[in-house]
Every structure is written in C-alpha cells, then in structure tokens.
Short mmCIF file of N, CA and C in Angstrom, two decimals:
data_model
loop_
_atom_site.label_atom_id
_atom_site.label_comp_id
_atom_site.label_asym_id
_atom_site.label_seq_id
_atom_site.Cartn_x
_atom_site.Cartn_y
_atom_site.Cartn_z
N UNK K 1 4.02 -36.15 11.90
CA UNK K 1 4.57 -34.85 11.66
C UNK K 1 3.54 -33.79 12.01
N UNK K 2 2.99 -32.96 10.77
CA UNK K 2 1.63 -32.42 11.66
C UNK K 2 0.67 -32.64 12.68
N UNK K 3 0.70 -33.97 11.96
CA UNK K 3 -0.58 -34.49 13.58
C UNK K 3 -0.10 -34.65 14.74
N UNK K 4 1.31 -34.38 14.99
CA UNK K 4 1.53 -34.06 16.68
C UNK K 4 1.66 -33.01 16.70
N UNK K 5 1.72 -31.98 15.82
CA UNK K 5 1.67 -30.62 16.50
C UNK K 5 0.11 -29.74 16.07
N UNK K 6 -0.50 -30.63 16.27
CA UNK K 6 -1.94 -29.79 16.46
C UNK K 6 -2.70 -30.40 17.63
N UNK K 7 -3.17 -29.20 18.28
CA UNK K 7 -3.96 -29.31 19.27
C UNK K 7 -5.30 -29.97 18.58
N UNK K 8 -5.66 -31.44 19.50
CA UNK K 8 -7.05 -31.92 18.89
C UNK K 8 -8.20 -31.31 18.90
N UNK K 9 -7.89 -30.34 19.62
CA UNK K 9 -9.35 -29.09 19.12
C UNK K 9 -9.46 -28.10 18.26
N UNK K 10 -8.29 -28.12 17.55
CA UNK K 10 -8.04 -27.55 16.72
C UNK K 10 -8.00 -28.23 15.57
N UNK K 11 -8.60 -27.00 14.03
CA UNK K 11 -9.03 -27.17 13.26
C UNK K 11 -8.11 -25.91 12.32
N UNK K 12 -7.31 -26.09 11.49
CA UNK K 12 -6.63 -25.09 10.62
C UNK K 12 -8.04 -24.79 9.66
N UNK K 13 -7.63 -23.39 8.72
CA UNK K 13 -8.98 -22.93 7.79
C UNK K 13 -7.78 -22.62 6.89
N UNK K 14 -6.80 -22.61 6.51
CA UNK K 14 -5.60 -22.82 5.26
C UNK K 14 -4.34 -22.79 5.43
N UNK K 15 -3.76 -23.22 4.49
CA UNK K 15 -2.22 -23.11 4.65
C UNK K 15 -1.84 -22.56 3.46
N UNK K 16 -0.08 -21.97 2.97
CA UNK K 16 0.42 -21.59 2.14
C UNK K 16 1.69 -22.54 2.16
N UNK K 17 1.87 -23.47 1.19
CA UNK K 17 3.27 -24.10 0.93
C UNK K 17 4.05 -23.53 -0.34
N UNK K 18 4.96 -22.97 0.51
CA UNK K 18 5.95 -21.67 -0.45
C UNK K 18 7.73 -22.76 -0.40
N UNK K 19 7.21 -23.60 -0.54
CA UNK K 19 8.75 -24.80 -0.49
C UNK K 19 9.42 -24.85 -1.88
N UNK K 20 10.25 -25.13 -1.96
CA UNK K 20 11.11 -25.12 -3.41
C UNK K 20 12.62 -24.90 -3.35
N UNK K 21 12.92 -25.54 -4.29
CA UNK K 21 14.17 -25.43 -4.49
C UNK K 21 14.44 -25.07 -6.26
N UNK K 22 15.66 -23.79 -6.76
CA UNK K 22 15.96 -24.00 -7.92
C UNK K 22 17.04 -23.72 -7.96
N UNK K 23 17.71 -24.84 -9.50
CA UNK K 23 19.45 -25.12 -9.63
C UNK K 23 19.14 -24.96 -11.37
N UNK K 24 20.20 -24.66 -11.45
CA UNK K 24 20.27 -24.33 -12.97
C UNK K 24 21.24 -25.16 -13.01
N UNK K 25 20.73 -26.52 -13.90
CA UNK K 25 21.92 -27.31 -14.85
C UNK K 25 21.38 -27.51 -15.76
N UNK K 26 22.38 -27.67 -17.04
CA UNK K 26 22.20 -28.06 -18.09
C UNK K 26 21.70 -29.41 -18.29
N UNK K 27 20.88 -29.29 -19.33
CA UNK K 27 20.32 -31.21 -19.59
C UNK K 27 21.68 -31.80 -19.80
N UNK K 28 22.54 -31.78 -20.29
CA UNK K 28 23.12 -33.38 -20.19
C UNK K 28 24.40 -33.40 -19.11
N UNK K 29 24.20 -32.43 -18.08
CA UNK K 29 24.93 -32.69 -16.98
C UNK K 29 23.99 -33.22 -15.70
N UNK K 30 22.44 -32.87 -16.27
CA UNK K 30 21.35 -33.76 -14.71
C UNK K 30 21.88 -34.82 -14.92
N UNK K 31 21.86 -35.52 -13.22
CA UNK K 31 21.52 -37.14 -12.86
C UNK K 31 20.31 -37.03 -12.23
N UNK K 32 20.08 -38.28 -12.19
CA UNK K 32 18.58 -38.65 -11.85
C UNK K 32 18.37 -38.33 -10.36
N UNK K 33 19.79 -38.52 -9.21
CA UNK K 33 19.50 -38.23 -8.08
C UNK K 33 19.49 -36.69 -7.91
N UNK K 34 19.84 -35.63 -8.81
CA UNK K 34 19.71 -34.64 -8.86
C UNK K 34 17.85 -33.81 -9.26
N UNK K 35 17.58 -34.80 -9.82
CA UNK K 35 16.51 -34.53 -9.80
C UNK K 35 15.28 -35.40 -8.89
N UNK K 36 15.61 -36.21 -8.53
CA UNK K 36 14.67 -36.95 -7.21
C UNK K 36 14.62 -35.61 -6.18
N UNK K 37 15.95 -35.35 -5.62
CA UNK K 37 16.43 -34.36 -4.44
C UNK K 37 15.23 -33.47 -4.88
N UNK K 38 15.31 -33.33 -6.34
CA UNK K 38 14.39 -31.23 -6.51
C UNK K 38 12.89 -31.57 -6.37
N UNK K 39 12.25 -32.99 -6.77
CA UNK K 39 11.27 -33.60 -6.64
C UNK K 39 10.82 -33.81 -5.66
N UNK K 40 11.49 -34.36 -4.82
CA UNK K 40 11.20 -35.00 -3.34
C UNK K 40 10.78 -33.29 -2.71
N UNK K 41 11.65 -32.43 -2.71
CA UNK K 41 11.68 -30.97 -1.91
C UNK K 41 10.19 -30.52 -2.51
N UNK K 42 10.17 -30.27 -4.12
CA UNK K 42 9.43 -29.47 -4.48
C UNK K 42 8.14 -30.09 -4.70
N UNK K 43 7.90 -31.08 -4.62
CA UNK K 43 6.72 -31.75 -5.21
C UNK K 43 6.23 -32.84 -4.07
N UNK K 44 6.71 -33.56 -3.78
CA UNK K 44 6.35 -35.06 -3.29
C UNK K 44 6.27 -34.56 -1.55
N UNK K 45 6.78 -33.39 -1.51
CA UNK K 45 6.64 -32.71 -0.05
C UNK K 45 5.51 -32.10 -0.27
N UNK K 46 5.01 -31.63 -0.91
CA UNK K 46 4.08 -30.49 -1.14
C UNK K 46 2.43 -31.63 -1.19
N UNK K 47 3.06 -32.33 -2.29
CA UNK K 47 1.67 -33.79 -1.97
C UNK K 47 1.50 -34.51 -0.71
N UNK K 48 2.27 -34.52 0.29
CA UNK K 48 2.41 -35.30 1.54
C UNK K 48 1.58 -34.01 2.41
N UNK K 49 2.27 -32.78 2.41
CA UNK K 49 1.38 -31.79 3.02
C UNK K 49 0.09 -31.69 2.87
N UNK K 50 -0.33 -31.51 1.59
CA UNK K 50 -1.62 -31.73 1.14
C UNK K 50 -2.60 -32.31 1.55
N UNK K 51 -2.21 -33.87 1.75
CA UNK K 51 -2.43 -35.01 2.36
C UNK K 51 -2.89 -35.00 3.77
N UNK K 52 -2.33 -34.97 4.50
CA UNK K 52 -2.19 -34.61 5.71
C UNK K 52 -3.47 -33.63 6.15
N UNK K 53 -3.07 -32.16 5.60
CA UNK K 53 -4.00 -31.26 5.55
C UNK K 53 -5.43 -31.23 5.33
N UNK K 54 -5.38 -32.00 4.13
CA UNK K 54 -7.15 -32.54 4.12
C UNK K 54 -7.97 -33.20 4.69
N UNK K 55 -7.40 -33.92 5.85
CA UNK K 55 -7.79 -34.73 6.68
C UNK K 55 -8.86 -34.01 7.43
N UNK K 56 -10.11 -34.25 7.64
CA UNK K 56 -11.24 -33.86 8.84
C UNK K 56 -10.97 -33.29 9.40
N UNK K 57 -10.03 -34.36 10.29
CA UNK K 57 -9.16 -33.99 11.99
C UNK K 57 -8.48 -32.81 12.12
N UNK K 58 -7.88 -32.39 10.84
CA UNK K 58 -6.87 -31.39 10.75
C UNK K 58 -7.39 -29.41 10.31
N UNK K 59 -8.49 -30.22 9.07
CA UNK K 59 -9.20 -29.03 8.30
C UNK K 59 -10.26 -28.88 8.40
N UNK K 60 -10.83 -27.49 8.47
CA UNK K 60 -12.24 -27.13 8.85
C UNK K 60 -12.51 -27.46 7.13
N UNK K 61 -14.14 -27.36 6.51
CA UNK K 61 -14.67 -27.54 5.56
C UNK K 61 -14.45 -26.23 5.09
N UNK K 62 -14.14 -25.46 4.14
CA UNK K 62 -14.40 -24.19 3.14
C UNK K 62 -12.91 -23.58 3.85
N UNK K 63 -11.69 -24.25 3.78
CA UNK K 63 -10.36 -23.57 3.73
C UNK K 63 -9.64 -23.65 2.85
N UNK K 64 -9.02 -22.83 2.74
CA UNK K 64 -8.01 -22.92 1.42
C UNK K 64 -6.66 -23.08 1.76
N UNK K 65 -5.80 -23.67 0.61
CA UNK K 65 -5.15 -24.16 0.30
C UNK K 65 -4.03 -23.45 -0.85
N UNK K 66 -3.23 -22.38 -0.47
CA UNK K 66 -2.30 -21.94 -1.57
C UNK K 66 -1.06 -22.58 -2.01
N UNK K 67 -0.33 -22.94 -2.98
CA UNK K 67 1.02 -23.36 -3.45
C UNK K 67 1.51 -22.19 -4.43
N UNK K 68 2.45 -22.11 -3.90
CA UNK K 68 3.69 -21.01 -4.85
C UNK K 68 4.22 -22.14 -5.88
N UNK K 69 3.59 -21.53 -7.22
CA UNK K 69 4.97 -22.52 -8.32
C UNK K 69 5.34 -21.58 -8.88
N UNK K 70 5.57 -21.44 -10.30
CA UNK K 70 6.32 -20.39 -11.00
C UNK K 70 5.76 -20.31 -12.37
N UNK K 71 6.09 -19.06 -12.79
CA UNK K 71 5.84 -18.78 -14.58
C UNK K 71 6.31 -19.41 -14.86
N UNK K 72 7.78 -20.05 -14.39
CA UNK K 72 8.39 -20.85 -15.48
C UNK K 72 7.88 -22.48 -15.40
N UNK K 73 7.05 -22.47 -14.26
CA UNK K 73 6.26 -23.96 -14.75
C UNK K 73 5.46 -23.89 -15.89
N UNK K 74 4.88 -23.27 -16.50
CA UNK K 74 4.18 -22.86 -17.61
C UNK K 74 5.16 -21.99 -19.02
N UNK K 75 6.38 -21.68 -18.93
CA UNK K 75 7.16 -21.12 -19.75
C UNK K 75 8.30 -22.00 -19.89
N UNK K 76 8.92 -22.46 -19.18
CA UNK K 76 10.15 -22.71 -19.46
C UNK K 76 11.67 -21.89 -19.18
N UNK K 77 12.64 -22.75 -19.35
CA UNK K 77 14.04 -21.62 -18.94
C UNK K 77 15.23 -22.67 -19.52
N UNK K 78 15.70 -22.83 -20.08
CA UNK K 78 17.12 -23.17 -20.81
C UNK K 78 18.03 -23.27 -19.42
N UNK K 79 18.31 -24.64 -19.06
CA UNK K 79 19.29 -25.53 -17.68
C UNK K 79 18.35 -25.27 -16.43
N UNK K 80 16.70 -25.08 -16.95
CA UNK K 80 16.10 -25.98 -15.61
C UNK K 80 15.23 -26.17 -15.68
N UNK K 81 15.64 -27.75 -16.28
CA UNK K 81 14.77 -28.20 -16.32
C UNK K 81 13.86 -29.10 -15.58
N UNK K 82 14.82 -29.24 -14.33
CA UNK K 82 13.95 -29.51 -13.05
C UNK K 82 13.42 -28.58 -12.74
N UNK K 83 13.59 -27.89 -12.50
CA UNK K 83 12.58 -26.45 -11.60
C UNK K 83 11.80 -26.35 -12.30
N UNK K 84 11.84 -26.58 -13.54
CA UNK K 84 10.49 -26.04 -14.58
C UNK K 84 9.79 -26.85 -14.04
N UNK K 85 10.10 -28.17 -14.74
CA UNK K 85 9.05 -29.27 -14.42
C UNK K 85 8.74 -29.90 -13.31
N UNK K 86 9.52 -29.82 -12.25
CA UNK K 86 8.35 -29.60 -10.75
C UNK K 86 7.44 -28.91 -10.70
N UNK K 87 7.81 -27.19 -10.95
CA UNK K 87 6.83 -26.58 -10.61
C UNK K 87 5.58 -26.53 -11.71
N UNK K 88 5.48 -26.84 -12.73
CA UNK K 88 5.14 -27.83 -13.74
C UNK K 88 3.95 -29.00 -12.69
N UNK K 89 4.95 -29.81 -12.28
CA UNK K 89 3.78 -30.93 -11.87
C UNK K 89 2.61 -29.88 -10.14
N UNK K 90 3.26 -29.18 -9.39
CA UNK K 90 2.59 -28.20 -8.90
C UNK K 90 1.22 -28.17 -9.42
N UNK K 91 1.36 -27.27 -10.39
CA UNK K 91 0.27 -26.43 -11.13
C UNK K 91 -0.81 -28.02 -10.99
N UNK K 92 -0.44 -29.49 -11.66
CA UNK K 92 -0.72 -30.53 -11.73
C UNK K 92 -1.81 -30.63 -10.80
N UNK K 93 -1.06 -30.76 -9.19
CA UNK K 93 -1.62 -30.72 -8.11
C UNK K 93 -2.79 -30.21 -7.86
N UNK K 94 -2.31 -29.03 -8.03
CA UNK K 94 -3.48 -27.86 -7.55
C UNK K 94 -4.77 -28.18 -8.44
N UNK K 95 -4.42 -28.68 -9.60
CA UNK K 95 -5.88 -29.07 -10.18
C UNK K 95 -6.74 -30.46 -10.10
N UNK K 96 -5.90 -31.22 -10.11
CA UNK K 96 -6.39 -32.71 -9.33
C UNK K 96 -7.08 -32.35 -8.07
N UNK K 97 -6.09 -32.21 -7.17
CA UNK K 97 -6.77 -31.78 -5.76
C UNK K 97 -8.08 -31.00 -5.99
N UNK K 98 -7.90 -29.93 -6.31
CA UNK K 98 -9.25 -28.90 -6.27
C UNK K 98 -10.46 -29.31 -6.61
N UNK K 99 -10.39 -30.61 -7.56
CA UNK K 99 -11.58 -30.83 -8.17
C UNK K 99 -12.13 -32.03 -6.86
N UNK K 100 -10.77 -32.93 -6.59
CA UNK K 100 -10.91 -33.71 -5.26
C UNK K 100 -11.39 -33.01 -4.00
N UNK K 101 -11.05 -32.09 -3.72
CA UNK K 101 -11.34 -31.46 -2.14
C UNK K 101 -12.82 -30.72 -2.27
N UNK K 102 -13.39 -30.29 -3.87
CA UNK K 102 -14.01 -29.21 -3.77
C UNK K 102 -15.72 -29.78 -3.30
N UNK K 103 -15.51 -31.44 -2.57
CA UNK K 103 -16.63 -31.69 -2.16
C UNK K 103 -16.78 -31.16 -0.93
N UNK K 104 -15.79 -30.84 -0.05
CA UNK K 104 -15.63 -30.36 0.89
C UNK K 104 -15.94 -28.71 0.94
N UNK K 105 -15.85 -28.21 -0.01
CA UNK K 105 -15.31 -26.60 -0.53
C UNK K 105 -14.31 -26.36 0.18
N UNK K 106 -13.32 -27.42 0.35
CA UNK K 106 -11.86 -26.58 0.37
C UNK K 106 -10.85 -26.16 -1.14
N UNK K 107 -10.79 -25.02 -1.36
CA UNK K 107 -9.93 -24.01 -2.33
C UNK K 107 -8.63 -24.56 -2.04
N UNK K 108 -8.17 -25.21 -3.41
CA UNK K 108 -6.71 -24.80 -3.80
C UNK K 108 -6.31 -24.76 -4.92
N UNK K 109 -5.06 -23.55 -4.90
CA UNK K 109 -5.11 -22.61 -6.13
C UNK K 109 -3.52 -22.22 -5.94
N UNK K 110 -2.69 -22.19 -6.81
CA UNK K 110 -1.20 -21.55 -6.89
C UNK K 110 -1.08 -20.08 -7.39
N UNK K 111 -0.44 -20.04 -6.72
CA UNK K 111 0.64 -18.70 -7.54
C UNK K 111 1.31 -19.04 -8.09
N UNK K 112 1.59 -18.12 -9.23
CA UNK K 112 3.04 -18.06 -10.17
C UNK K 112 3.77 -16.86 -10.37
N UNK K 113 4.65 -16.73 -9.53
CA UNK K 113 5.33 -15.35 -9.46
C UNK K 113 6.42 -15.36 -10.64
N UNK K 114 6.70 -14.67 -11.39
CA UNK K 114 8.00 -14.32 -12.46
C UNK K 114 9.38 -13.70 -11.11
N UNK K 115 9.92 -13.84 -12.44
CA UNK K 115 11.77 -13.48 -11.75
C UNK K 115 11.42 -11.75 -12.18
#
C-alpha cells in the first residue's frame, strides 16, 4: 500500500490520520459486526498506518506523527459507544507508540476536537 507509492528516495517527516467513522446506537441494539466495521476503520487502520510509517525506508528520524480522536474518547456520549471507545483506544496508541518511536524522536500526539 504505501510502500508503492513512495518514491525510494524519499523520506516523509509526518503524517496526520484524521480517519473515523461515528454512528450513534444504542447498547443493546450493537452487534459485534457493527462494531468490528467502526474498529477496523477507526483503529486497526490507524495502527497499520502507523506501522508502515515508522519504518526507516519510509520516515526520516524527528517526524511527527498526528491522530484526530475525540473529547468523547475521554468523556463519553449515551448510544456511542463505539465511537467513544475507539477513539478511546486512539488516545491508547498515541501513547504506546510515542514512548516506542521516541528512540527515534519521532512525535506522536492526538487531537481531541469537541462537537
């Protein structure tokens, strides 16, 4: 995926992954494939990017790394409770990683924008 569309002399210095999806359902109308779908989009894409990105080949040393999650990963909202808690595991990310990449000094750090 990325690695065919970069020129091998090229070296990115950051990216911004602003991906997401939000649905308002009530807890006892989620199914589980309803929430894989918001997972897979919002999260498990965002770790695969990540991935990718940190690679040598791909990233210069001292680039950063932004993710958009939300206040309501940290607050909450009554029927979403997927969106919460993706953007929830987000925030996750950004701190695992950071402490992982920061041998490199590559920065990553989220936003949390409110409604």
């Amino acid at each position: 995926m990325l690695n065919n569309l970069v020129d091998k002399n090229t070296k990115f210095d950051g990216f911004v992954n602003c991906a997401g999806r939000e649905e308002t359902i009530p807890l006892n109308l989620y199914k589980s494939d309803k929430i894989k779908s918001l997972y897979n989009l919002n999260v498990f894409s965002s770790i695969e990017l990540l991935r990718v990105f940190s690679k040598k080949k791909i990233s210069n040393n001292f680039s950063s790394i932004v993710f958009i999650s939300s206040v309501m990963g940290e607050l909450g909202m009554p029927g979403k409770v997927g969106y919460c808690s993706s953007k929830s595991a987000i925030l996750g990310v950004v701190k695992s990683s950071s402490l992982e990449l920061s041998k490199r000094r590559i920065r990553v750090n989220a936003v949390s924008p409110g409604i």
